[in-house]
Structure formats: structure tokens, C-alpha cells
Short mmCIF file of C-alpha atoms in Angstrom, two decimals:
data_model
loop_
_atom_site.label_atom_id
_atom_site.label_comp_id
_atom_site.label_asym_id
_atom_site.label_seq_id
_atom_site.Cartn_x
_atom_site.Cartn_y
_atom_site.Cartn_z
CA MET R 1 0.14 0.18 -0.19
CA PHE R 2 1.39 3.59 -0.86
CA SER R 3 -0.29 7.04 -0.33
CA VAL R 4 -0.57 9.78 -2.60
CA GLN R 5 -1.68 13.66 -2.06
CA GLY R 6 -3.88 15.60 -3.92
CA ASP R 7 -6.45 14.71 -6.57
CA VAL R 8 -4.20 15.06 -10.04
CA GLU R 9 -1.91 12.32 -9.21
CA LEU R 10 -5.01 10.38 -7.95
CA ILE R 11 -6.91 10.85 -11.13
CA ALA R 12 -4.23 10.38 -13.36
CA ARG R 13 -3.66 7.02 -11.71
CA ALA R 14 -7.16 6.04 -11.43
CA GLY R 15 -8.11 7.27 -14.85
CA HIS R 16 -5.57 4.50 -16.49
CA LEU R 17 -6.43 2.10 -14.35
CA PHE R 18 -10.18 2.69 -15.04
CA ALA R 19 -9.30 2.52 -18.81
CA SER R 20 -7.79 -0.47 -18.48
CA ALA R 21 -10.22 -2.30 -16.31
CA SER R 22 -11.82 -5.47 -17.89
CA THR R 23 -14.50 -6.87 -15.31
CA GLU R 24 -15.43 -4.68 -12.91
CA PHE R 25 -15.41 -0.69 -11.96
CA LEU R 26 -16.94 -0.12 -8.34
CA CYS R 27 -17.06 3.47 -6.79
CA ALA R 28 -18.70 4.03 -3.40
CA ALA R 29 -18.80 7.70 -2.61
CA ARG R 30 -20.41 10.24 -0.24
CA ASP R 31 -20.78 12.72 -3.10
CA LEU R 32 -19.15 13.50 -6.49
CA ASP R 33 -16.12 15.86 -5.53
CA THR R 34 -13.27 13.66 -7.07
CA TRP R 35 -14.97 11.90 -9.96
CA SER R 36 -17.06 15.09 -11.07
CA GLN R 37 -13.71 16.47 -12.02
CA PRO R 38 -12.97 16.96 -15.65
CA GLU R 39 -10.39 14.88 -16.22
CA ALA R 40 -12.02 11.77 -13.93
CA ARG R 41 -15.41 12.52 -16.11
CA ALA R 42 -13.27 12.02 -19.52
CA ALA R 43 -11.94 8.83 -18.40
CA ILE R 44 -15.16 7.00 -17.31
CA GLN R 45 -16.97 7.82 -20.50
CA LEU R 46 -14.10 6.89 -22.66
CA ARG R 47 -14.30 3.58 -20.66
CA MET R 48 -17.79 3.39 -21.16
CA ARG R 49 -17.93 3.92 -24.76
CA ALA R 50 -15.53 1.40 -25.15
CA ALA R 51 -17.09 -1.05 -22.72
CA ASN R 52 -19.41 -3.17 -25.14
CA SER R 53 -18.65 -6.67 -23.66
CA PRO R 54 -21.46 -7.64 -21.26
CA ALA R 55 -18.77 -9.24 -18.81
CA PHE R 56 -17.67 -5.62 -17.90
CA THR R 57 -20.03 -3.56 -15.12
CA SER R 58 -19.34 -0.43 -13.99
CA ARG R 59 -20.98 0.48 -10.38
CA LYS R 60 -21.55 3.55 -8.47
CA LEU R 61 -23.06 3.62 -4.82
CA LEU R 62 -23.56 7.28 -3.60
CA SER R 63 -25.02 9.28 -0.52
CA PRO R 64 -28.32 11.25 -0.80
CA VAL R 65 -25.78 14.18 -0.65
CA ALA R 66 -24.63 13.16 -4.23
CA LEU R 67 -27.75 14.35 -5.26
CA VAL R 68 -28.15 17.70 -3.95
CA ASP R 69 -27.97 20.07 -7.29
CA GLU R 70 -29.28 19.11 -10.42
CA GLU R 71 -25.73 18.87 -12.15
CA ALA R 72 -24.98 16.24 -10.32
CA ARG R 73 -28.56 14.67 -11.20
CA ALA R 74 -27.61 14.83 -14.89
CA HIS R 75 -24.02 13.64 -14.54
CA LEU R 76 -25.27 10.72 -12.94
CA ARG R 77 -28.48 10.34 -15.38
CA LEU R 78 -25.43 10.47 -18.16
CA VAL R 79 -23.30 7.64 -16.36
CA GLN R 80 -25.92 5.52 -16.31
CA SER R 81 -27.34 6.00 -19.52
CA LYS R 82 -23.67 5.00 -20.91
CA GLY R 83 -24.16 1.44 -18.84
CA ALA R 84 -22.98 2.06 -15.61
CA LEU R 85 -25.55 0.50 -12.34
CA VAL R 86 -26.04 3.41 -10.08
CA ARG R 87 -27.56 3.00 -6.49
CA ILE R 88 -28.15 5.29 -3.44
CA SER R 89 -27.54 4.11 -0.06
CA GLY R 90 -29.34 5.09 3.13
CA ALA R 91 -26.21 3.72 4.80
CA PRO R 92 -23.24 5.94 5.55
CA LEU R 93 -20.42 5.55 2.95
CA PRO R 94 -16.75 6.19 3.27
CA HIS R 95 -15.32 9.43 1.65
CA GLU R 96 -14.75 7.26 -1.34
CA THR R 97 -13.29 3.98 -2.11
CA ILE R 98 -12.49 2.88 -5.55
CA ILE R 99 -12.28 -1.10 -6.60
CA ILE R 100 -10.99 -2.09 -10.10
CA ASP R 101 -11.13 -5.63 -11.11
CA ARG R 102 -10.96 -6.64 -7.43
CA ARG R 103 -7.47 -6.43 -7.54
CA VAL R 104 -6.83 -2.62 -7.26
CA MET R 105 -8.41 -0.51 -4.19
CA ILE R 106 -7.93 2.97 -3.78
CA LEU R 107 -9.02 4.83 -0.75
CA ALA R 108 -9.88 8.70 -0.46
CA GLY R 109 -9.21 10.33 3.19
CA ARG R 110 -10.56 13.42 4.61
CA GLU R 111 -10.37 17.29 2.75
CA THR R 112 -7.73 18.74 4.67
CA PRO R 113 -6.25 22.46 4.01
CA ALA R 114 -3.10 20.48 2.37
CA GLY R 115 -5.98 18.47 0.09
CA ARG R 116 -7.11 14.95 0.14
CA GLU R 117 -4.51 11.85 0.82
CA TYR R 118 -5.39 8.60 -1.18
CA SER R 119 -4.10 5.57 -0.25
CA VAL R 120 -3.77 2.64 -3.16
CA THR R 121 -3.23 -1.16 -2.20
CA THR R 122 -3.37 -4.45 -4.50
CA SER R 123 -3.36 -6.81 -0.73
CA GLN R 124 -6.12 -8.83 -1.74
CA THR R 125 -7.11 -9.70 1.44
CA MET R 126 -8.05 -5.74 2.02
CA VAL R 127 -9.67 -5.70 -1.62
CA ASP R 128 -11.62 -8.81 -1.03
CA GLY R 129 -12.85 -7.59 2.57
CA VAL R 130 -14.14 -4.09 1.03
CA HIS R 131 -15.58 -5.41 -1.77
CA SER R 132 -17.80 -7.85 0.06
CA LEU R 133 -19.15 -5.23 2.33
CA LEU R 134 -19.89 -2.43 -0.50
CA SER R 135 -21.40 -5.28 -2.01
CA ALA R 136 -23.59 -5.75 0.81
CA VAL R 137 -24.36 -2.02 1.18
CA TRP R 138 -25.16 -2.03 -2.74
CA ASP R 139 -27.71 -5.18 -2.47
CA ASN R 140 -29.70 -2.83 0.24
CA SER R 141 -29.27 -0.09 -2.06
CA ALA R 142 -32.04 1.66 -4.10
CA GLU R 143 -31.69 2.24 -7.70
CA LEU R 144 -31.07 5.94 -9.18
CA ASP R 145 -34.40 5.80 -10.82
CA ALA R 146 -36.60 4.14 -7.86
CA TYR R 147 -34.62 6.60 -5.23
CA LEU R 148 -35.83 9.70 -7.34
CA ARG R 149 -39.60 8.77 -7.72
CA SER R 150 -39.58 8.04 -4.04
CA ASP R 151 -38.09 10.76 -3.19
CA VAL R 152 -41.18 13.13 -3.28
CA PRO R 153 -41.44 16.25 -1.49
CA HIS R 154 -45.22 16.72 -0.46
CA LEU R 155 -47.05 19.69 -2.04
CA ASP R 156 -50.33 21.30 -0.74
CA ASP R 157 -52.92 22.73 -3.11
CA GLU R 158 -51.35 26.12 -3.07
CA GLY R 159 -48.09 24.32 -4.10
CA ARG R 160 -49.49 22.70 -6.86
CA ALA R 161 -51.26 25.79 -7.84
CA ILE R 162 -47.89 27.64 -8.17
CA LEU R 163 -46.61 24.70 -10.04
CA ARG R 164 -49.26 25.14 -12.62
CA ALA R 165 -48.67 29.00 -12.90
CA LEU R 166 -45.03 28.53 -13.24
CA GLY R 167 -45.88 25.85 -16.47
CA SER R 168 -48.36 28.66 -17.74
CA GLY R 169 -46.10 31.09 -18.89
CA LEU R 170 -47.53 33.95 -16.81
CA THR R 171 -46.33 36.83 -15.16
CA ASP R 172 -45.87 36.93 -11.62
CA GLU R 173 -47.92 39.77 -11.49
CA SER R 174 -50.75 37.67 -13.92
CA ALA R 175 -50.22 34.47 -11.48
CA ALA R 176 -50.41 36.08 -8.47
CA ARG R 177 -53.74 37.71 -9.30
CA ARG R 178 -54.80 34.74 -10.53
CA LEU R 179 -54.04 32.89 -7.17
CA GLY R 180 -55.46 35.69 -4.73
CA VAL R 181 -52.49 36.44 -3.14
CA SER R 182 -49.63 39.64 -2.92
CA LEU R 183 -47.20 39.49 -5.41
CA ARG R 184 -44.40 39.33 -2.55
CA THR R 185 -46.33 36.35 -1.02
CA TYR R 186 -46.52 34.56 -4.55
CA ARG R 187 -42.53 35.03 -4.96
CA ARG R 188 -42.11 33.85 -1.61
CA ARG R 189 -44.28 30.56 -2.37
CA VAL R 190 -42.17 30.09 -5.76
CA ALA R 191 -39.10 30.17 -3.38
CA GLU R 192 -40.27 27.79 -1.07
CA LEU R 193 -41.47 25.52 -4.21
CA MET R 194 -38.08 25.62 -5.61
CA ALA R 195 -36.26 24.91 -2.51
CA ALA R 196 -38.62 21.81 -1.90
CA LEU R 197 -38.09 20.69 -5.49
CA GLU R 198 -34.35 21.43 -4.99
CA ALA R 199 -34.12 23.49 -7.93
CA GLY R 200 -32.21 26.19 -8.76
CA SER R 201 -34.37 27.81 -11.10
CA ARG R 202 -37.66 28.16 -12.05
CA PHE R 203 -36.92 26.04 -15.21
CA GLN R 204 -35.35 23.25 -13.25
CA ALA R 205 -38.45 23.27 -10.87
CA GLY R 206 -40.22 22.25 -13.69
CA LEU R 207 -37.90 19.31 -14.76
CA ARG R 208 -38.11 18.09 -11.47
CA ALA R 209 -41.37 18.08 -10.83
CA GLY R 210 -41.75 16.23 -14.40
CA GLU R 211 -39.33 13.99 -12.88
CA LEU R 212 -40.99 13.19 -9.87
CA ARG R 213 -44.36 12.78 -11.84
CA LEU R 214 -45.93 15.53 -9.42
CA PRO R 215 -49.68 16.45 -10.02
CA ARG R 216 -50.40 20.06 -11.21
#
């Protein structure tokens, strides 16, 4: 086992190993801080385009915090569309663990002022042990699409009315009059609705509502 400091070296090393993976790539992480970086994304997408063999599997196991913004959701949908399997775990996950072909494992440490430290090992005993633990968590985790469908915020009648108003193209002033509320109240309710839908814009709120199949 040896350690490296910082993302650049780790990404280069893991990207090379991932590109040569022949049977399995397994990544368990709390968020997308490392693998959302451009170099890592490029390596993953290149490998996914080349992974035509049914014997190859790519799995990403993540915590719900990885879905906090639409960019992360879009990235995971893209990875999934390329053939990767994505699941969301309710159990606590390590900062990041990557296992390649059940022969190489990369463990990420905590974020520090000096950066993150990564340990790389080919110890078969350690790799097999961690792989077994992550596989058990995987078996009890929800598939990405199923998790997103179940992660539905409650909307009352006024919330659904505001969602319909947003989809109608009305100005805020017209929508407020239609709903019989002040302009300030309407805009506050729009902001609350966007927060409930975890949307960064009104357009994203509409997309999120469609994704969750919310009634309008």
C-alpha cells in the first residue's frame, strides 16, 4: 500500500487503471467531488463507450447528498445512460472507495487544508474484504431512478397551483392575481417551492416536477 497527496495524481492513476479495467469498476462515495472533475469524467466516458462486453460492469454507490443539485443528477443520469449501474445508499459511506477488477483499491481520506490523501493497495485480503462490505450495502440500496421517484416532496393545493402557474408562462403579477395573493407572497411561495424541489431555477423546478411525476 502507498499514499498519494492531492487529486491530480490520483485522477491520473485511477483514470489509467479504469481505462484498462476488464471486468468491474466499483466506486462508493459520499459525493461527486473527485469523479465530477473533468479529467475523471473524460476517463469514465471514454471507458463506458468502449465497454461493449457484457462481462464488464461499472457500479457507482452514492449517498443522498450526491443528489443535492441538478448538475449532479444530470451527471449520474449520463453515466447511467452509458451503461453504469447507480444506486443510492441510506447507510453511511466512506469519503470515497474505488475498486478495479477486484485487484486494485483506492481509498480517499478526509478533506484537509493540504488536500486529500489517497491510499492505493493491491492486497487481495483488503480488497476482497472491502468489496464484500460494499456489495452488501449495494444489495440493500435503491436504484437511482427508484430513489428519485420515492424522493417526492409533499405539495399542498397552493403549491400545486403555483406549479401550474409556473408552467403556464404567466408573469408573476398575473399569477399572483389569479391565485388571489400578493406579489410578495407569490414570489415567496415560488422560492419555497423551488427549495422543496431542490431546483436552482424555475425551469429546473418544472423539470424536477416532471421527473417526480408530481400532480399539477
